[in-house]
Each structure stands twice: as structure tokens, then as C-alpha cells.
Amino acid sequence: MAKTYDLNDDSVVVVVGSGAGGGTLSNELAQKGIDVVCLEAGPRLSLDDIVNDGGEMFAKLTWLDKRVDTGDLVPGLPLWVCKTVGGTTVHWAGASLRFQEHEWRARSTYGDIPGANLLDWPIEGHEMERFYSTAEDKIGVTGTHGIPRLPANNNFKVMALGAKRLGYTQYHTGNMGINSEPRDGRPACQQIGFCMMGCAIGAKWSTLYTEIPKAETTGHFELRPDSMVLKINHDKSGKVTGVVYADKDGNSHEQKARIVAIAGNSVETPRLLLNSESSMFPDGLANSSGQAGKNFMRHTTGAVYGIMPGSVHLDRGTQMAGIILDEAGHDPNRGFAAGYLLQTLPGFGLAGVVANMSPGAWGREYARDIEQYRNVACMWIVGEDMPQEKNGVTLHGSEKDQYGLPIPVGNVEDHANDAAMRNHAYKTGRAVYEAGGATKVYERLPFASTHNLGTCRMAANPRDGVVDASGRAHDVANLYISDGSQFTTGATENPTLTIVALAIRQAGIIGDRMAKGEV
Amino acid sequence: MSKLGISRRDFLQTSGLVTAGVVASSLVGTIVEPRVAWSMATSVLDASQARKLLVMARHLFPHDSLGDQYYAVVVEALDAQAAADKDVGKTLLDGIAKLDGARGIDFLALSDGSQLEVIEALEGTDFFGTVHGATVNNLYGNPLVYRNFGFEGSSVEFGGYLERGFDDAGWLPDV
């Protein structure tokens, strides 16, 4: 049933990227009978390609094209995102949480924070409820739609014990995009571990084996893997007309389009706009605001490791196995705006614990701690970080990639609010493990960034952001942004559910506009 | 915030991504330990240089329960990296010269405590980082070692841990 479209067919919607945003948007449009060509930079894998080997899967999945990082990003690997069909939904841990109501109004709620480029979203929180519900049903989120939560593994039980002893009340095994019972043709979780290396049985939702094949059965969808989009073309009226992409062999093609939607994650999406500069758009396509590539957010993160009095085997079972929500709200009495979550994290194997628990550490004492691997527990901090204009993506002045395009330069520096939140979260994480009897606790700085947001943000006023409340470019009537780049602010929650909900909403808006002949 | 995050190189190494490099055609160093039946063969490093790196790797991550053969795997991996990349080879040979030169006494002849001081003084150098990264990857990435310390590796072929102890922490009180 999979269809193919001619390069000169200018009736199609071209979607760039096949992850949470692009994969979902593609399927939602195809289900409405709209013809879609999805261009994905990475190859198409199957479940047979997914193995329980961290190194092998890192090499298969990760976006390793050269990037330069500055500021507080992890040197060498600023982002841990994917170049594969399904995008980062192959890698994601599955946490599927709705924004809190106040997070849609960050500027109004948090006030004027110096150095922070805060805005309210141009969307009302209540408007998102039905799209969240549809997204939860699509993904099969545990704890919603009557779907049972996953059972607790040891790593979560340790966290829950500490949470209980500290008097916290909101902790459970999460709202996860992992089947707790067979659903939608996919099996229940078998507590394999290795979620972030791809779920080998497909119990975790990924567009790779849900949205993409479903779109193909409609007869209105063509996926082109190994297709790296280089540039977006436009006509004299300023409407986009198609995209230039390189195929597997490096040959360039132009796919004509009626509409283009970009969902390449928060570095590649603004990079594509900036690389599509023209005499009409000298600062980059759709960038009259100057906000394309700015306000790069990655969540305030960090990790805490506890060496417990008994065995934990933290690599057994669901990797993000549970959550503490008590610190998620906005309570300025803590000394910072916004809130954070604590979620379990695995060790990523013995070598992962050694490398990550205390990066660069060595010696007799550390070796003794490593020998306690069985007893190590780990949690991740994830909280709302402040958008800042100095944090963003720019094009390198001289260095080019394999396609001859300037490589991206990413910069993220902590805001004082981020640092204060992380400090508070470290103390909380330490207290949780110590309340559970930990003999030693390690605090770890952020890993390579996985939640990349805000570089083409949504704003009511065209001066403040790249896209409007539908994700459509303020400057270009038939260009959409469909990934986390459009986030006005990052909120506290892991972003995938919101990206999916926004894509569902956007597909409806695009379908309506096409039906009315507006685009 | 300082840059204490792992470098891409460290990450790749700890992810098991550093492949063995090319197989060299001629072997230079050979260490044979007949008492415990293991041997190490290197192509760039001679036997003395290989032994120095082995001793250094053990100082970095000393586990009394592990025999030298597990640290020898680290040295073989470093030797393979050196064979594949001349810059790595130079880094290693220059670093080994510093181990020897620090006290004007052959590194292997130094006392344990002096060896440790010499290594500490090299922390932050490329040489130290190269040996440290290779040790993390090749010592702890070795299935014989990680199983010894409790990481169980691939589980999908055994049906995961649903029936095999994902929630078996009996020392925990009920929450």
C-alpha cells in the first residue's frame, strides 16, 4: 500500500523528520487522506536490528554528524538524539506527562526574571486537554484511559522508600508510553531494560513501528529514509515550493511541496531555516523575528546516585521506572521559579556507572564503590529551564559537513534559576537516598542533552517568535514547525507527549486550511 | 558550571564503541603468565611498555579480585588504538616515558606509593585520559568483569527480568 510520489508533485505535504513530531503529523495527515512525503535523514531499522547492547545501539541510532558545542553543553556530544526512522522516539524512555496548567503561562506566572526570555504560550492550557487525551490514547500511556501502571522495579522501590520517609506523597511508576498489557498490536513490557537503546519487543511506543506503518497503509504516505534535507526553496511571493535533499548516495533532489513541515529536533530545525537564507530572507527563512535558533532549552537536569545497603540491580527492568512529582509545582519559596521531577535512571551497564557516577574519577576508593554496582540506585533530575537569547544554535563560520553546509554551533549556559533549581534537586535526591539508607551518594552534572526545545518558538506576536499558535511560520503561509523547537517555554515535564499532542492539533489545523483552500 | 561532563570520546569508549582497530602484522611485545594461563601480545608497545600500562590501569581501578589478565585486555586495546592511530601511539609512548622519567627510576621499579604519586601528577594530560578511558571501556566492558560485579548484560533472549528479579530487593521494607 505504500505509495510513491513524483518529485514534481507539488500537491504533497513534505514532512522533514519522522520522530514524535514528524512521524505523528505524517500519520495524522495521511489518515485524513492528505498526501505526505516524509523525508528522514537516517536509515529505517526493524525490531530485528534492536539488540541489548549499549555501544552497538548508540552507534546505530545516534546523530553523530559534527556539531560544535559551547557553554555548559557536554563537550563532543552536546545532544543525544537520533538519526533513524522514528527519530528520538526509538531512544526515548517513555515518560508521558502533561504540562501543568500554569506552565502554559510561564511569563505571567513566574514574572520578570532578569536574563530570562520568558513568554506565555499563545495556547490556553485547557485547549490542549483533548489533544493530550488523544495523544495518550495513541501512545497507550499507563495511568490514563484505564491502562494500568507498570509494576515497580527495585530502582523505583528504593526511590519510593526514601520519598515516603521524607513525607512525599506523589510518587508512582509514572505515566509511561510503554505497554503494561498488550495493546495496539504490541506486547506488554517484559522488564528487559535497555529502553533507551530501542525496545527490542516494541512494547514502548515509537513512530518507527506505530505511526509510520499506519500511515503507509493509508495509501497517502511515502517515507524516504536516508534523505537529509539541505534547503527549503520558495517563490517570489515568499511561499515555500519544495525542499532540496541528499539521498543515501549523496545525490541531490528537489521534492516539490504544497506545504512543508519541519521536525528535525531543535538543532537541525533552526539550522535548516538558517541554511535556507535567500535575498528575500537574508537572516534565514521565516526569521524576521531574529528568534530562529535562539532560546535553546534542554531542561535543568542532573543525576544522583546512591549506594544502598542491599542489592538494587538498577539495570533490570524499565529504565525510567518511576517518578516523584512533589517538587514539580511553582513554589518561589524554594528560591527559584518553576519546578522539577525526579525519575529513575538505569546504570547503562557497569561501564556506564563507572563513567557516569563520577566522571573522571579513579583510585582505590572509587574502585570499592564500583564493586558495589549491585547496590547502586540512580535518579534523574528534570526541571524547567529558563529560555535565554544567548542560548541557541548558529551556523559555523567556516566548518562544513559532508553535504557542504555549515555545521551547527550549539550554546547553552545555565541561568541562575537553573543552577538554584539543580542545587535544590541534588539536595532532595540525596535526602531521598539517605532516607532509604544510602551509605554514599554521588551528584552528577547533566548528561548529553536529550530534551531539546525552543529554537523556533511559538509566540502570539511575530516579533517575539518564529511560529504562531498553530506552529505555522509567521513569515511564510505554508511552512510549519512540528517538533519541540516550537515550544515557547520548556515546562517541567518530559516533552514527547506535548510534541505528539501539538502534532495532532496541528494536523487538524492544516487539514482544515487545506480543505478551505487557504493553503 | 565547569565542564565535568563526559567527553564524547569517553562516552564512545564507555559505550563500547572503540573498536579494536587494525590487527598488526608483527608482534613486538609478549607477556606470558604461565601460572594463571594468560598471555598478552602487542604490536606497537614492547613488553616493558605494555607492563607499565598494565600497572597503571590497575592503579586507576584496583580490584584485588581481578587478575592481571583483565587489565591486559585494556593494554591490548590501547596497543590496537596505537596501531590504528599514530597520534595515540605517540601519546602513549610519551606518557610511558614520563612514568619512567618522573623519579629517574624505571616506573616498574618504583614502590606502589611512588607509582601512585607519579600517576596522580599526570592527571589531566591526554595520556592519562587515554589510559583512563580505555580502562573504563575495556575493563568494565568485558563481560567476564561486568558479570563478576553484577551487571547481567543482554536480557531480551531470556524474556527480560519480568520473571527474573526486576523487583526482588527483599531487604526493602514494603512501601
XYZ file of C-alpha atoms in Angstrom, chain A residues 101-422:
322
model
C -1.834 24.459 33.740
C 0.426 27.308 34.864
C 3.257 26.208 32.591
C 1.368 27.483 29.532
C 1.624 30.927 31.166
C 5.257 30.979 32.252
C 5.807 34.727 31.911
C 2.626 35.589 33.787
C 3.281 33.015 36.489
C 6.998 33.428 37.076
C 7.139 37.191 36.445
C 10.030 39.143 35.005
C 13.132 37.089 35.696
C 16.273 39.002 34.686
C 18.085 37.358 31.792
C 15.193 35.037 31.040
C 13.377 35.485 27.743
C 10.071 34.230 29.098
C 6.767 34.364 27.239
C 3.314 32.907 27.731
C 2.350 30.306 25.156
C -0.248 31.555 22.657
C -2.268 28.440 23.570
C -4.593 28.067 26.552
C -3.867 25.034 28.685
C -7.475 23.845 28.648
C -7.434 23.873 24.851
C -4.795 21.145 24.937
C -6.756 18.723 27.095
C -8.474 16.870 24.276
C -5.251 16.679 22.244
C -3.425 15.318 25.276
C -6.143 12.733 25.683
C -5.885 11.677 22.037
C -2.095 11.524 22.321
C -2.288 9.396 25.476
C -4.656 7.007 23.748
C -2.459 6.833 20.654
C 0.690 6.152 22.694
C -1.095 3.956 25.244
C 0.091 5.898 28.280
C -0.082 3.989 31.562
C -2.293 5.557 34.211
C -4.597 7.047 31.530
C -7.576 5.654 29.608
C -7.884 2.805 32.119
C -4.425 1.476 31.281
C -2.733 0.039 34.391
C 0.572 1.453 35.553
C 3.700 -0.641 35.164
C 4.897 -2.729 38.127
C 7.638 -1.231 40.318
C 11.215 -2.421 39.870
C 13.908 -2.308 42.544
C 15.341 1.018 41.405
C 11.941 2.674 41.831
C 11.203 0.888 45.115
C 14.378 2.397 46.563
C 13.303 5.860 45.424
C 9.778 5.333 46.723
C 11.071 4.262 50.152
C 13.044 7.475 50.515
C 10.140 9.542 49.189
C 7.795 8.018 51.740
C 10.181 8.592 54.616
C 10.618 12.236 53.577
C 6.859 12.723 53.603
C 6.360 12.995 49.873
C 3.003 11.763 48.645
C 3.078 11.959 44.850
C 5.242 9.100 43.647
C 4.381 6.153 41.435
C 5.603 4.222 38.411
C 4.738 7.075 36.135
C 2.665 7.759 33.069
C 4.632 5.784 30.555
C 4.388 5.181 26.842
C 5.202 1.546 27.497
C 2.533 -1.128 27.323
C 1.671 -2.552 30.716
C -0.608 -5.005 28.901
C -0.837 -5.938 25.202
C -2.295 -3.024 23.244
C -2.439 -1.771 19.673
C -0.822 -4.931 18.317
C 2.200 -4.546 20.572
C 3.137 -6.728 23.569
C 3.406 -5.835 27.250
C 6.713 -4.769 28.781
C 8.887 -7.681 29.922
C 11.145 -5.543 32.130
C 14.057 -6.083 29.760
C 15.953 -2.881 30.493
C 17.751 -1.135 27.608
C 14.645 1.005 26.798
C 16.836 3.880 25.607
C 18.714 1.606 23.224
C 15.434 0.820 21.473
C 12.759 -1.540 22.773
C 13.555 -4.913 21.219
C 9.950 -6.131 21.503
C 8.142 -2.912 20.610
C 6.361 -2.573 23.974
C 7.496 1.068 24.110
C 5.718 3.402 21.692
C 7.832 4.591 18.793
C 6.719 6.086 15.498
C 9.071 3.548 13.867
C 6.530 0.752 14.322
C 3.277 2.654 15.011
C 2.678 5.906 13.125
C 4.931 5.186 10.149
C 3.480 1.785 9.142
C -0.036 3.012 9.918
C 0.494 5.953 7.578
C 1.755 3.574 4.901
C -1.443 1.544 4.991
C -3.490 4.633 4.085
C -2.063 4.865 0.574
C -1.382 8.543 1.191
C 2.147 8.361 2.514
C 5.688 7.798 1.326
C 8.643 7.520 3.670
C 12.052 8.275 2.208
C 14.748 7.225 4.682
C 18.409 8.228 4.282
C 17.209 11.567 2.943
C 18.873 14.600 4.506
C 17.069 17.844 3.786
C 19.526 20.625 2.958
C 17.449 23.626 1.964
C 13.906 24.852 1.575
C 13.065 26.722 -1.621
C 10.488 29.485 -2.001
C 8.915 31.534 -4.781
C 8.747 35.274 -5.348
C 5.648 35.562 -3.193
C 7.537 34.129 -0.241
C 5.715 30.791 -0.135
C 7.792 27.637 0.097
C 7.758 25.467 -3.021
C 9.820 22.424 -2.110
C 12.876 21.040 -0.380
C 16.303 20.012 -1.613
C 17.590 16.814 -0.067
C 20.548 14.471 -0.418
C 19.823 10.755 -0.827
C 21.873 7.849 0.511
C 24.433 8.230 -2.278
C 24.767 11.967 -1.768
C 22.774 12.872 -4.873
C 20.583 15.947 -4.534
C 16.910 16.053 -5.470
C 14.185 18.618 -5.111
C 10.796 17.438 -3.856
C 8.077 19.957 -4.691
C 5.535 20.655 -1.978
C 2.276 22.394 -1.211
C 3.237 22.654 2.469
C 6.493 21.958 4.301
C 6.583 20.928 7.974
C 9.939 20.701 9.760
C 10.510 18.324 12.663
C 14.244 17.712 12.834
C 14.816 18.307 16.558
C 15.894 21.633 17.993
C 19.299 21.867 16.371
C 18.534 20.678 12.840
C 15.201 22.507 12.555
C 16.560 26.057 13.030
C 19.707 25.066 11.154
C 17.569 24.265 8.118
C 15.887 27.666 8.331
C 19.227 29.440 8.679
C 20.718 27.450 5.797
C 17.713 28.398 3.637
C 18.562 32.093 3.595
C 17.835 33.981 0.386
C 17.689 37.554 -0.822
C 14.090 37.682 0.377
C 15.007 36.072 3.732
C 18.571 37.289 4.361
C 18.607 36.227 8.039
C 17.253 32.767 7.317
C 13.863 31.550 6.187
C 10.981 32.681 8.397
C 13.341 34.599 10.654
C 12.184 38.208 10.553
C 11.895 37.984 14.342
C 15.552 37.027 14.664
C 14.415 34.293 17.064
C 15.254 31.297 14.843
C 17.917 29.353 16.665
C 17.510 31.310 19.907
C 16.100 30.376 23.328
C 17.554 26.871 23.186
C 16.279 24.976 26.240
C 17.298 21.496 27.358
C 15.669 21.176 30.789
C 17.553 21.602 34.027
C 18.964 18.144 34.573
C 21.454 16.208 36.631
C 21.656 12.809 38.256
C 22.028 11.418 41.761
C 23.499 8.010 42.521
C 23.017 6.269 45.847
C 24.915 3.246 47.111
C 22.267 1.363 49.040
C 22.524 -1.210 51.859
C 21.122 -4.006 49.667
C 21.042 -5.027 46.036
C 19.149 -2.924 43.509
C 20.290 -4.241 40.109
C 19.350 -0.898 38.579
C 19.763 -2.124 35.015
C 16.949 -4.629 35.440
C 13.582 -3.558 34.140
C 12.053 -0.358 32.859
C 14.725 2.300 32.791
C 12.516 5.225 33.756
C 10.645 3.124 36.268
C 9.035 5.734 38.470
C 8.711 9.327 39.419
C 8.427 11.763 42.340
C 6.129 14.683 41.487
C 6.049 16.593 44.775
C 8.591 19.235 43.643
C 7.035 19.766 40.201
C 4.983 22.851 41.064
C 5.962 26.509 41.093
C 6.903 27.453 44.652
C 9.169 30.519 44.775
C 9.802 29.919 48.492
C 12.367 27.326 47.404
C 14.482 30.124 45.899
C 13.732 29.552 42.243
C 10.871 29.695 39.761
C 9.184 26.620 38.221
C 9.664 23.025 39.349
C 11.344 19.699 38.771
C 10.689 15.970 38.712
C 12.775 13.063 39.921
C 12.705 9.952 37.732
C 14.698 6.752 37.998
C 17.584 6.188 35.643
C 19.459 2.960 34.901
C 23.212 2.497 35.161
C 23.707 1.815 31.431
C 25.780 -1.176 32.471
C 28.838 -1.404 34.717
C 30.982 0.749 32.419
C 28.172 3.307 32.333
C 28.094 3.542 36.121
C 31.881 3.850 36.264
C 31.976 6.569 33.609
C 28.950 8.495 34.826
C 28.661 8.198 38.614
C 31.736 10.407 38.990
C 33.181 11.294 35.571
C 36.955 11.085 35.528
C 37.167 9.518 38.986
C 39.662 6.754 39.722
C 41.586 5.155 42.541
C 41.099 2.686 45.381
C 38.072 4.321 46.973
C 36.205 4.686 43.680
C 37.056 1.089 42.776
C 35.456 -0.024 46.062
C 32.325 1.928 45.192
C 32.263 0.344 41.740
C 32.381 -3.066 43.407
C 29.031 -2.066 44.958
C 27.442 -1.910 41.483
C 24.669 -4.293 42.550
C 23.637 -1.816 45.250
C 23.687 1.349 43.155
C 20.441 3.241 42.576
C 20.110 6.224 40.276
C 17.669 9.023 39.615
C 17.463 11.802 37.070
C 16.531 15.399 37.733
C 14.386 17.062 35.071
C 13.047 20.563 35.567
C 12.047 23.658 33.659
C 14.973 25.761 32.483
C 14.828 29.406 31.510
C 14.851 30.433 27.848
C 17.716 32.822 27.179
C 18.500 34.651 23.985
C 22.204 33.824 24.241
C 21.422 30.108 24.271
C 20.903 28.789 20.801
C 22.016 27.383 17.507
C 24.109 29.303 14.979
C 25.976 28.313 11.835
C 29.713 27.740 11.991
C 31.703 30.397 10.156
C 33.961 28.048 8.234
C 33.470 24.365 9.018
C 31.216 22.393 6.669
C 29.545 18.992 6.972
C 29.568 16.130 4.445
C 26.909 17.953 2.407
C 28.908 21.159 2.237
C 26.647 23.003 4.677
C 27.911 24.947 7.695
C 27.836 22.762 10.786
C 25.680 23.900 13.706
C 27.126 25.511 16.808
C 25.075 24.978 19.954
C 25.394 27.124 23.046
C 23.664 26.575 26.369
C 24.638 28.302 29.579
C 22.816 27.851 32.843
C 20.622 30.656 34.079
C 20.920 31.413 37.804
C 17.427 29.960 38.213
C 18.583 26.703 36.591
C 21.556 26.482 38.947
C 19.383 27.150 42.006
C 16.865 24.503 40.911
C 19.559 21.899 40.258
